Amino acid sequence: MKRNIGLLLVLLLAFGLLAAQCAPSAQPQAAEGPIKIGFFSPTTGFAAADGTSALQSAQLAVSMINDAGGVLGRPLELVYYDDAAKPDQASAIARKLIEQDKVVAGVSGSYSGATRAAAPIFQEAGIPMVSAYAIHPEITATGDKIFRVGTLATVQGRVGAELMGNVLGAKRVAILTIDNDFGVSLTDGFKAHAQELGLEIVLEEKYPLGETEFRPIIGKIKEAAPDAVYATGYYNEAANLVSQAVDEGLEVQIVGQEGYDSPKFIELAGPAAEGVIITTDLNRDSERAATKLFLEQYKATYEEEADMVGASAYDAVHVLAQAIEAAGSTDPSAITAAIAGLKDFEDVASGPFWYYTAKREVVRPVSAQIVKGGAFHLFHEFEDVALVEAK
Amino acid sequence: MPFFQNLSNAVVLGSTYILMAVGLSMVYGVLKILHIAHAAVYTVGAFIGLLVFTWFESFWLALLVAMIASGVMGVLIYRGVYFYMLDAPRTVPLIASIGLFVMFTDLLQKGFLMGPYQQALPAGGAGLPSFQTGLFSLTSKQILVLLVTLVLLVVVYLLLTRTRVGLGWQAAAMDREMAGAVGVDLNRVVALNFFLGSALAGAAGVLVGVYNNSVFATMGDLPSYKAFIIIVLGGMGSLPGTIVASLLLALVENFLVASVGYVLPRDAIAFLVLILMLMFRPHGLLGQE
């Protein structure tokens, strides 16, 4: 048995050497054929709904770009894997995309934890990566190759506080935070700006991911009697929260954020969703041609409504395509520089993207949407650069 | 007065635990198998309830069909899998059971079945009224959960105490071999036991689906271990113990969250209660030493 293993090792080594010799030179990708873009999102596991939406939208972007003639006269190819929203899988996938598939750039269509695990691998390899909707601050802090399309969590939290204090005129607020990267960083941004606006925080609670029973916490909120509740969470927690709030007779404005932004939220919460206001990157009532095109094409292709997660993944692919075109090459450093230099980019569903900051955060309007008649509609648009630019 | 509101909410939550855990406790009582796949039966029950409700828009029909289908599924799991492992070490059916649970969950998540999304099950309160007093209020959905749980528990109680096969079940739960030796038809008893226990799990799936207005492929993950905590708390195989433990756990969870907030996730609270119980009363609340 031992001898067999030895033999196997020798064979493996021989193949390895052979393969190394046959491998093309340092050139990361052939100058002909499709331009490869790496992509990962959770298409199985608890986050499968978001991951599927992101993947479908990225594929839609690629096919639309290819139908219009591709980039630099070459078609784009999306190389994608399922990371199940797990950091260990995401880092293995990042290595595979870079080393085996030789992608020129990457898009994360995954959650913050998985995206944070993949980012350093792209950074070290010198390959640019764009995070679609993972909004934890640490992601872009990884290094100069890592960009973001979604609005940074702390900025979105700040916009949430602005919405409550200056648009809705609330004075006393309660905060309900989902206890993960996403929720905590949103709440950090919210609290910082709430303090500047002089809002009084009358209650602050955290709850775990996947919670379905909010009744005891709603009882506490009722006793604290706030003017409004800032509640972070994803569509399933949000649907339970707002339904149970109605059941328990909690009659205050609930303000959410992009985690609610899915047609599933309205389907699950039903009439209880009416009047809920969220901050998000996708304005469904937008008159912009690029936004309308995405919403129509997504519906036509997949026979379901698009969401913010999908729009962000779609936009991440468009940002890369635009950067490759502007760079005039598939050289990763040239692509990186072109993303950083992006100005007033209109071909994105959640745009326009005005510019990237030195810390690789996109500056763009943030939308507040209200649920009315079973659909998200525009409530307020925040375009003040001082408010929406990451500090 | 939030105390009574929290109390009534906790009893409703506890009722959903009861249906799930009683079925599991019944299976454990006779075969001593840790039947993790019980949670898959729960999910399949919810899924079938969703399908029937979508087609016929009747909660009661959905509940009935889901219970029968879940019961049949339970019997098939027993006859197709556990039956061949009755004399094997108890880890063998346990591992088979975990495998079954993972398989069903992954299968259900495929696009042609449930897909990755949560689906709404908007049965509301099935036409029942809501109830309000000065002390607390119950929504029609909550009344539905309480009513169905109560009726099913009474039916199970009558079946187990007033019928021959029920007495056979009690005998088998005390000592399977001895019961077989004195003429109890073990195959029939065990099959009925699986049918009944699984039908309860299916009912739990449909009720939780309606209560949270959401059915999804991974909804069994939480009950897969929480139901075990409950039957250990109750004293493995004791049905009254299981009922008391379900209510107690829901009360502890809700009152802890309502008084001090989420010091721990609710599931961690459940494990904490379990550890305390194992330290101070290892045979459970109503189990025999």
XYZ file of C-alpha atoms in Angstrom:
680
model
C 0.000 0.000 0.000
C 2.786 2.372 0.934
C 4.554 1.689 -2.348
C 1.398 2.438 -4.270
C 1.070 5.832 -2.640
C 4.711 6.562 -3.459
C 4.124 5.626 -7.057
C 1.040 7.806 -7.168
C 2.988 10.770 -5.827
C 5.710 10.296 -8.446
C 3.096 10.138 -11.168
C 1.357 13.245 -9.865
C 4.652 15.103 -9.747
C 5.461 14.046 -13.296
C 2.077 15.242 -14.523
C 2.483 18.445 -12.607
C 5.806 19.187 -14.277
C 4.396 18.283 -17.662
C 1.388 20.521 -17.145
C 3.581 23.371 -15.983
C 5.666 23.110 -19.147
C 2.605 22.974 -21.365
C 0.990 25.957 -19.636
C 1.037 29.174 -21.598
C 3.415 31.945 -20.587
C 2.641 34.509 -17.882
C -0.025 36.089 -20.125
C -3.168 35.798 -17.937
C -5.573 35.340 -20.821
C -5.314 34.813 -24.551
C -5.813 37.949 -26.619
C -8.457 36.181 -28.692
C -11.697 34.479 -27.646
C -14.038 35.509 -24.847
C -13.011 37.782 -21.987
C -13.535 35.845 -18.767
C -15.160 37.446 -15.728
C -15.358 35.437 -12.507
C -18.569 35.358 -10.478
C -19.721 33.685 -7.279
C -23.029 33.768 -5.413
C -24.987 31.452 -3.111
C -27.372 29.433 -5.293
C -27.895 26.842 -2.551
C -28.369 27.210 1.210
C -30.162 29.879 3.228
C -29.153 32.722 0.886
C -30.126 30.906 -2.319
C -32.871 33.375 -3.234
C -30.472 36.336 -3.316
C -27.718 34.295 -4.941
C -29.999 33.095 -7.720
C -31.285 36.593 -8.361
C -27.704 37.911 -8.530
C -26.542 35.152 -10.869
C -29.499 35.545 -13.227
C -28.971 39.303 -13.409
C -25.243 38.967 -14.064
C -25.980 36.464 -16.833
C -28.557 38.857 -18.253
C -25.967 41.666 -18.285
C -23.432 39.466 -20.064
C -25.891 38.338 -22.718
C -27.081 41.913 -23.319
C -23.503 43.166 -23.635
C -22.648 40.317 -26.001
C -25.740 40.949 -28.122
C -24.568 44.521 -28.510
C -21.187 43.398 -29.844
C -19.277 42.489 -26.675
C -16.302 44.382 -25.239
C -13.255 45.337 -27.328
C -14.910 43.315 -30.105
C -14.794 40.151 -27.983
C -17.639 38.435 -26.123
C -17.749 38.327 -22.320
C -17.872 34.976 -20.563
C -19.186 34.651 -17.004
C -17.401 31.878 -15.094
C -19.529 31.243 -12.019
C -19.589 29.042 -8.934
C -21.902 28.516 -5.953
C -20.355 29.635 -2.648
C -23.446 28.879 -0.481
C -22.645 32.223 1.260
C -19.819 30.436 3.100
C -16.472 32.211 3.564
C -14.373 29.035 3.169
C -16.053 28.151 -0.103
C -15.758 31.718 -1.388
C -12.002 31.800 -0.801
C -11.539 28.442 -2.564
C -13.627 29.720 -5.470
C -11.609 32.944 -5.665
C -8.415 30.869 -6.020
C -10.006 28.662 -8.668
C -11.255 31.642 -10.675
C -7.843 33.283 -10.617
C -5.528 30.291 -10.984
C -7.500 27.870 -13.147
C -10.019 29.962 -15.008
C -7.635 32.911 -15.418
C -10.353 35.538 -15.144
C -9.383 39.183 -15.757
C -11.756 40.485 -13.087
C -14.263 39.204 -10.545
C -17.742 40.030 -9.242
C -19.027 38.968 -5.840
C -22.745 38.264 -5.926
C -22.546 37.012 -2.346
C -23.005 38.176 1.242
C -20.524 40.203 3.289
C -18.879 37.254 5.098
C -18.106 35.347 1.901
C -17.085 38.491 0.019
C -14.641 39.474 2.789
C -13.023 36.045 2.465
C -12.609 36.282 -1.311
C -11.412 39.910 -1.453
C -7.823 39.392 -0.132
C -7.236 36.621 -2.672
C -8.190 38.870 -5.571
C -6.170 41.689 -4.032
C -3.000 39.583 -3.718
C -3.338 38.277 -7.260
C -3.735 41.845 -8.526
C -7.104 41.034 -10.099
C -9.864 43.649 -9.629
C -13.052 42.542 -7.889
C -16.382 44.356 -7.605
C -18.696 43.560 -4.694
C -22.296 43.806 -5.903
C -24.464 44.076 -2.803
C -22.214 43.018 0.099
C -21.972 46.280 1.964
C -19.645 45.687 4.913
C -16.946 48.418 5.202
C -14.074 45.911 5.514
C -14.567 44.584 1.972
C -13.255 47.624 0.120
C -10.744 48.278 2.887
C -8.956 45.105 1.724
C -6.973 47.033 -0.870
C -6.825 49.045 -4.086
C -8.237 46.264 -6.299
C -11.533 45.885 -4.438
C -14.494 48.056 -5.483
C -18.152 48.171 -4.565
C -21.401 48.827 -6.422
C -23.849 48.800 -3.500
C -24.073 51.695 -1.084
C -21.746 51.188 1.877
C -23.698 50.024 4.924
C -22.689 52.971 7.078
C -23.781 55.403 4.336
C -27.102 53.638 3.972
C -27.566 53.734 7.741
C -26.821 57.465 7.646
C -29.441 57.955 4.910
C -31.884 55.966 7.072
C -31.352 58.416 9.940
C -31.729 61.371 7.567
C -34.990 59.893 6.299
C -36.319 59.462 9.828
C -35.177 62.758 11.282
C -35.480 65.215 8.404
C -38.037 63.668 6.039
C -40.406 61.877 8.428
C -39.819 64.254 11.331
C -39.337 61.534 13.954
C -37.819 62.509 17.307
C -37.834 59.272 19.300
C -36.599 56.151 17.494
C -36.205 52.462 18.312
C -33.502 50.368 16.631
C -33.814 46.667 15.847
C -30.621 45.154 14.447
C -30.045 41.799 12.800
C -26.977 40.431 14.528
C -24.501 39.981 11.669
C -21.992 42.064 9.636
C -24.753 43.561 7.568
C -27.084 44.683 10.336
C -24.428 45.911 12.744
C -22.695 48.130 10.180
C -26.014 49.618 9.042
C -26.931 50.407 12.627
C -23.493 51.969 13.239
C -24.101 54.398 10.379
C -27.633 55.088 11.562
C -26.636 55.846 15.136
C -23.792 58.165 14.165
C -26.087 60.363 12.069
C -29.012 60.044 14.511
C -26.751 61.612 17.127
C -25.853 64.495 14.779
C -29.568 65.080 14.154
C -30.353 64.895 17.869
C -32.677 61.893 17.601
C -33.410 60.148 20.867
C -32.818 56.389 20.770
C -35.425 54.995 23.156
C -34.745 51.289 22.608
C -32.054 49.241 20.924
C -32.249 45.484 20.432
C -30.403 42.857 18.413
C -31.962 39.671 17.081
C -30.425 36.602 15.411
C -30.522 35.763 11.697
C -33.569 33.685 10.731
C -35.717 34.791 13.698
C -39.437 34.227 13.116
C -40.963 35.237 16.460
C -40.812 39.011 16.982
C -43.839 39.284 19.251
C -41.967 39.614 22.557
C -39.701 42.305 21.132
C -42.657 44.135 19.581
C -44.162 44.262 23.067
C -41.025 46.040 24.286
C -41.134 48.486 21.386
C -44.760 49.318 22.186
C -43.825 50.141 25.768
C -40.953 52.381 24.636
C -43.414 54.276 22.377
C -41.038 55.553 19.673
C -42.096 57.715 16.687
C -40.470 55.245 14.285
C -38.509 51.973 14.235
C -35.294 51.470 12.269
C -35.148 47.724 11.634
C -32.382 45.958 9.726
C -32.858 42.448 8.351
C -33.543 40.439 5.220
C -36.886 39.984 3.496
C -37.969 36.951 5.533
C -37.265 38.467 8.958
C -38.730 41.763 7.771
C -41.936 40.067 6.575
C -42.431 38.400 9.955
C -41.593 41.610 11.792
C -44.067 43.847 9.971
C -46.846 41.196 9.969
C -46.514 40.619 13.693
C -46.308 44.366 14.326
C -49.759 44.694 12.746
C -51.063 41.686 14.730
C -49.782 43.151 17.982
C -51.150 46.608 17.221
C -47.822 48.443 16.901
C -48.806 51.538 14.952
C -45.513 53.291 14.230
C -43.601 53.804 10.994
C -41.130 50.992 10.280
C -38.094 52.038 8.251
C -36.052 49.290 6.658
C -33.180 49.116 4.228
C -32.103 47.179 1.164
C -32.408 43.801 2.928
C -36.195 44.166 2.508
C -35.824 44.924 -1.186
C -37.354 41.826 -2.742
C -40.791 41.114 -4.217
C -40.802 38.248 -1.688
C -41.065 40.765 1.176
C -44.380 42.052 -0.166
C -45.612 38.551 -1.015
C -44.870 37.180 2.483
C -46.006 40.217 4.466
C -49.106 40.856 2.347
C -51.147 43.898 3.444
C -48.862 44.377 6.472
C -46.116 45.574 4.098
C -48.164 48.621 3.081
C -46.589 51.865 4.189
C -43.203 50.383 5.102
C -40.389 52.629 3.849
C -36.923 51.338 2.943
C -33.665 52.828 1.740
C -32.255 51.026 -1.280
C -30.172 51.395 -4.422
C -32.888 50.484 -6.901
C -35.542 53.064 -7.749
C -38.333 51.146 -9.449
C -40.142 54.319 -10.538
C -37.035 55.687 -12.196
C -37.462 57.349 -15.582
C -33.879 56.468 -16.513
C -33.598 54.349 -19.662
C -30.971 51.999 -18.166
C -33.153 51.227 -15.127
C -36.263 50.608 -17.225
C -34.296 48.409 -19.625
C -33.033 46.210 -16.790
C -36.435 45.864 -15.107
C -38.136 44.986 -18.411
C -35.469 42.602 -19.636
C -35.282 40.777 -16.298
C -39.049 40.282 -16.215
C -39.100 39.141 -19.852
C -36.237 36.679 -19.368
C -37.063 35.138 -15.985
C -40.803 35.856 -15.617
C -40.376 37.377 -12.175
C -39.743 40.862 -10.804
C -36.168 42.047 -10.449
C -34.805 43.173 -7.077
C -31.997 45.323 -5.681
C -29.621 42.367 -5.357
C -30.083 41.559 -9.037
C -29.703 45.181 -10.110
C -26.411 45.404 -8.192
C -24.976 42.270 -9.807
C -26.105 43.504 -13.224
C -24.428 46.835 -12.542
C -21.195 45.234 -11.330
C -20.868 43.423 -14.674
C -21.576 46.679 -16.523
C -18.958 48.537 -14.495
C -16.357 45.917 -15.447
C -17.395 45.919 -19.122
C -17.171 49.709 -19.221
C -13.784 49.662 -17.483
C -12.346 47.074 -19.897
C -13.631 49.110 -22.852
C -12.178 52.330 -21.400
C -8.854 50.661 -20.592
C -8.699 49.262 -24.117
C -7.138 46.109 -22.708
C -7.795 43.130 -20.454
C -4.767 43.878 -18.308
C -5.976 43.714 -14.678
C -4.075 46.849 -13.616
C -5.488 48.832 -16.530
C -8.993 47.632 -15.640
C -8.462 48.632 -11.999
C -7.363 52.115 -13.010
C -10.331 52.446 -15.366
C -12.841 51.551 -12.626
C -11.260 54.094 -10.302
C -11.557 56.718 -13.055
C -15.213 56.005 -13.870
C -17.242 59.260 -14.163
C -20.989 59.849 -14.590
C -21.637 56.302 -15.717
C -25.232 55.954 -16.892
C -25.501 52.351 -18.186
C -26.404 50.947 -14.770
C -29.795 50.026 -13.348
C -29.146 51.517 -9.908
C -27.268 54.583 -11.152
C -26.153 56.978 -12.213
C -22.700 56.295 -10.743
C -21.188 59.749 -10.359
C -17.659 58.687 -9.392
C -15.597 56.393 -7.186
C -14.032 57.737 -3.993
C -10.372 57.139 -3.172
C -11.603 54.292 -0.975
C -13.336 52.644 -3.954
C -16.884 53.371 -2.854
C -19.291 54.479 -5.561
C -21.046 57.825 -5.114
C -24.607 57.744 -6.421
C -28.125 58.671 -5.342
C -29.802 56.574 -2.650
C -33.527 55.993 -2.959
C -36.223 55.690 -0.294
C -39.051 53.464 -1.486
C -42.468 52.997 0.087
C -44.727 49.964 -0.305
C -48.012 51.068 -1.884
C -50.611 48.887 -3.547
C -48.389 45.822 -3.241
C -45.307 47.308 -4.927
C -42.278 49.462 -4.108
C -42.607 53.087 -5.213
C -40.429 56.150 -4.963
C -40.801 58.017 -1.667
C -37.744 60.249 -1.651
C -34.466 60.497 -3.547
C -31.294 61.452 -1.634
C -28.883 63.188 -4.012
C -26.890 65.357 -1.614
C -23.284 64.282 -2.143
C -22.330 65.246 1.414
C -24.890 62.707 2.616
C -24.355 59.815 0.195
C -20.551 59.952 -0.164
C -18.607 57.540 2.040
C -16.428 59.412 4.519
C -50.620 44.473 30.050
C -47.734 42.839 28.205
C -47.377 39.962 30.690
C -50.561 38.251 29.542
C -49.857 39.079 25.915
C -46.437 37.446 26.205
C -48.030 34.488 27.956
C -50.601 33.923 25.229
C -48.010 34.379 22.468
C -45.745 31.853 24.189
C -48.544 29.287 24.483
C -49.203 29.592 20.744
C -45.495 29.208 19.970
C -45.351 26.262 22.359
C -48.273 24.637 20.542
C -46.287 24.555 17.314
C -43.453 22.889 19.246
C -45.871 20.352 20.755
C -47.136 18.962 17.459
C -43.618 18.554 16.125
C -42.161 17.035 19.282
C -45.012 14.686 20.222
C -44.650 12.851 16.907
C -40.922 12.529 17.436
C -41.433 11.386 20.995
C -43.818 8.650 19.835
C -41.262 7.277 17.381
C -38.550 7.385 20.001
C -40.788 5.716 22.551
C -41.165 2.513 20.570
C -38.062 2.156 18.407
C -35.559 4.262 20.378
C -34.414 5.752 17.065
C -33.237 9.381 16.914
C -35.401 10.209 13.923
C -33.844 13.412 12.519
C -35.733 12.902 9.249
C -38.886 13.761 11.212
C -38.009 17.375 10.341
C -38.012 16.445 6.637
C -41.533 15.039 7.085
C -42.494 18.390 8.638
C -41.139 20.297 5.631
C -42.756 17.947 3.113
C -46.045 18.313 5.012
C -45.805 22.097 4.755
C -44.967 21.848 1.047
C -47.923 19.560 0.306
C -50.183 21.824 2.347
C -48.948 24.756 0.245
C -49.692 22.917 -3.016
C -53.177 21.850 -1.946
C -53.947 25.327 -0.629
C -52.773 26.901 -3.887
C -55.073 24.635 -5.901
C -58.190 24.518 -3.723
C -57.781 27.522 -1.399
C -59.035 25.499 1.546
C -56.959 25.394 4.705
C -58.802 22.372 6.121
C -58.354 20.319 2.964
C -54.681 21.346 2.844
C -54.228 20.268 6.459
C -55.953 16.921 5.899
C -54.071 16.016 2.711
C -50.757 17.135 4.210
C -51.329 14.997 7.307
C -52.208 11.882 5.306
C -49.278 12.372 2.919
C -46.868 12.983 5.803
C -48.179 9.902 7.587
C -47.599 7.770 4.499
C -44.139 9.256 4.102
C -43.330 8.334 7.699
C -44.459 4.745 7.188
C -42.381 4.529 3.992
C -39.308 5.804 5.821
C -39.839 3.129 8.452
C -40.535 0.257 6.050
C -37.925 1.338 3.512
C -35.069 2.276 5.809
C -35.320 1.789 9.584
C -36.962 -1.629 9.273
C -33.640 -3.067 8.093
C -31.692 -1.491 10.937
C -33.727 -2.477 13.978
C -31.056 -4.812 15.303
C -28.086 -2.679 14.243
C -26.326 -0.374 16.732
C -28.388 2.774 17.253
C -25.881 4.980 15.442
C -26.787 3.223 12.168
C -30.398 4.438 11.925
C -29.263 7.807 13.309
C -26.812 8.305 10.450
C -29.349 7.023 7.909
C -31.814 9.509 9.360
C -29.433 12.450 9.027
C -28.792 11.360 5.440
C -32.510 11.248 4.708
C -33.037 14.696 6.180
C -30.249 16.281 4.127
C -31.421 14.488 0.986
C -35.028 15.642 1.307
C -34.015 19.219 2.103
C -31.674 19.444 -0.880
C -34.219 17.796 -3.146
C -36.965 20.199 -2.078
C -34.695 23.131 -2.821
C -34.549 22.163 -6.508
C -36.311 24.521 -8.878
C -38.974 22.030 -9.974
C -40.133 21.562 -6.356
C -39.878 24.538 -4.007
C -36.832 26.340 -5.325
C -34.686 28.557 -3.124
C -37.420 31.069 -2.263
C -39.775 31.314 0.674
C -43.358 30.868 -0.505
C -46.345 32.556 1.091
C -49.120 30.349 2.506
C -51.806 33.019 2.913
C -54.501 30.936 4.603
C -54.986 33.622 7.262
C -56.981 32.294 10.181
C -59.053 29.934 7.985
C -62.110 32.047 8.674
C -61.850 31.849 12.455
C -62.573 34.978 14.515
C -59.965 36.842 16.516
C -60.293 37.325 20.234
C -59.641 40.325 22.423
C -59.805 41.046 26.133
C -58.365 43.816 28.175
C -55.478 41.575 29.172
C -54.431 40.054 25.879
C -55.524 39.436 22.311
C -55.315 36.431 20.031
C -55.309 36.790 16.255
C -57.407 34.377 14.215
C -54.194 32.633 13.139
C -53.230 32.090 16.760
C -56.671 30.681 17.552
C -56.276 28.357 14.573
C -52.949 27.045 15.902
C -54.361 26.502 19.398
C -57.525 24.837 18.127
C -55.816 22.426 15.736
C -53.197 21.487 18.331
C -55.801 20.831 20.989
C -58.014 18.725 18.717
C -55.087 16.646 17.458
C -53.799 16.039 20.979
C -57.209 14.828 22.115
C -57.425 12.501 19.104
C -53.971 11.076 19.794
C -54.799 10.637 23.468
C -57.975 8.728 22.655
C -56.218 6.567 20.084
C -53.457 5.621 22.468
C -55.625 4.938 25.497
C -58.932 3.687 24.100
C -57.984 1.408 21.205
C -56.308 -2.005 21.070
C -53.544 -0.824 18.827
C -52.988 2.132 21.154
C -52.618 -0.146 24.135
C -50.232 -2.214 22.000
C -48.234 0.963 21.428
C -48.055 1.629 25.161
C -46.910 -1.929 25.775
C -44.286 -1.689 23.028
C -43.015 1.604 24.404
C -42.453 -0.065 27.783
C -40.697 -3.130 26.410
C -40.761 -3.916 22.718
C -39.576 -7.522 22.958
C -41.867 -8.432 25.809
C -44.842 -6.873 24.033
C -44.045 -8.937 20.943
C -43.763 -12.073 23.072
C -47.243 -11.613 24.547
C -48.849 -11.242 21.143
C -48.797 -7.524 20.239
C -48.507 -7.196 16.435
C -45.352 -5.096 16.511
C -45.269 -4.365 12.786
C -48.752 -2.925 12.906
C -48.073 -0.967 16.075
C -44.854 0.528 14.753
C -46.362 1.387 11.365
C -49.328 3.087 13.036
C -46.967 4.865 15.340
C -44.986 6.251 12.396
C -48.170 7.192 10.564
C -49.571 9.093 13.513
C -46.325 10.766 14.542
C -45.542 11.822 10.980
C -49.077 13.111 10.401
C -48.582 15.351 13.453
C -45.303 16.616 11.985
C -47.104 17.360 8.714
C -49.788 19.262 10.617
C -47.062 21.216 12.439
C -45.477 22.090 9.075
C -48.737 23.406 7.652
C -49.587 25.350 10.831
C -46.167 26.983 11.086
C -46.350 27.739 7.357
C -49.672 29.501 7.845
C -48.649 31.165 11.120
C -45.500 32.722 9.610
C -47.047 32.878 6.121
C -43.939 31.224 4.778
C -42.971 27.761 3.561
C -39.432 26.974 2.402
C -37.130 24.028 1.816
C -34.886 24.636 4.823
C -37.688 25.300 7.325
C -36.945 21.918 8.947
C -33.429 22.926 10.021
C -34.563 24.503 13.258
C -37.069 21.856 14.392
C -34.579 19.118 13.457
C -32.694 19.836 16.652
C -35.192 21.813 18.688
C -37.645 18.902 18.778
C -34.843 16.771 20.238
C -34.128 19.289 22.928
C -37.812 19.162 23.812
C -38.085 15.386 24.029
C -34.945 15.185 26.151
C -36.331 17.915 28.419
C -39.632 16.082 28.652
C -38.026 12.735 29.448
C -37.334 10.652 26.338
C -40.568 9.099 25.114
C -42.912 10.606 27.716
C -45.791 12.283 25.876
C -47.075 14.430 28.786
C -43.445 15.390 29.450
C -43.048 16.444 25.820
C -46.112 18.670 26.028
C -44.982 20.314 29.262
C -41.451 20.787 27.914
C -42.733 22.395 24.686
C -44.736 24.969 26.598
C -41.993 25.561 29.124
C -39.383 26.168 26.434
C -41.625 28.628 24.588
C -42.326 30.458 27.854
C -38.636 30.712 28.763
C -37.717 31.905 25.267
C -40.425 34.544 25.039
C -40.131 35.915 28.551
C -36.367 36.083 28.408
C -36.495 38.031 25.154
C -39.318 40.244 26.407
C -37.602 41.050 29.691
C -33.887 41.294 28.911
C -33.807 41.034 25.118
C -31.702 38.729 23.044
C -28.879 37.987 25.478
C -28.699 34.797 23.439
C -30.475 33.673 20.279
C -33.647 31.783 21.178
C -32.118 28.512 20.034
C -29.127 29.001 22.281
C -31.534 29.562 25.164
C -33.078 26.187 24.337
C -29.700 24.492 24.484
C -28.912 26.213 27.748
C -32.122 24.901 29.279
C -31.191 21.464 27.952
C -27.741 21.555 29.538
C -29.167 22.680 32.876
C -31.710 19.897 32.719
C -29.087 17.272 31.918
C -27.007 18.472 34.851
C -29.737 18.497 37.467
C -32.438 16.159 36.220
C -30.969 13.919 33.508
C -34.121 11.818 33.119
C -36.125 14.864 32.058
C -39.166 16.586 33.501
C -41.552 13.653 33.529
C -39.286 10.793 32.487
C -38.643 7.778 34.671
C -35.311 7.296 36.339
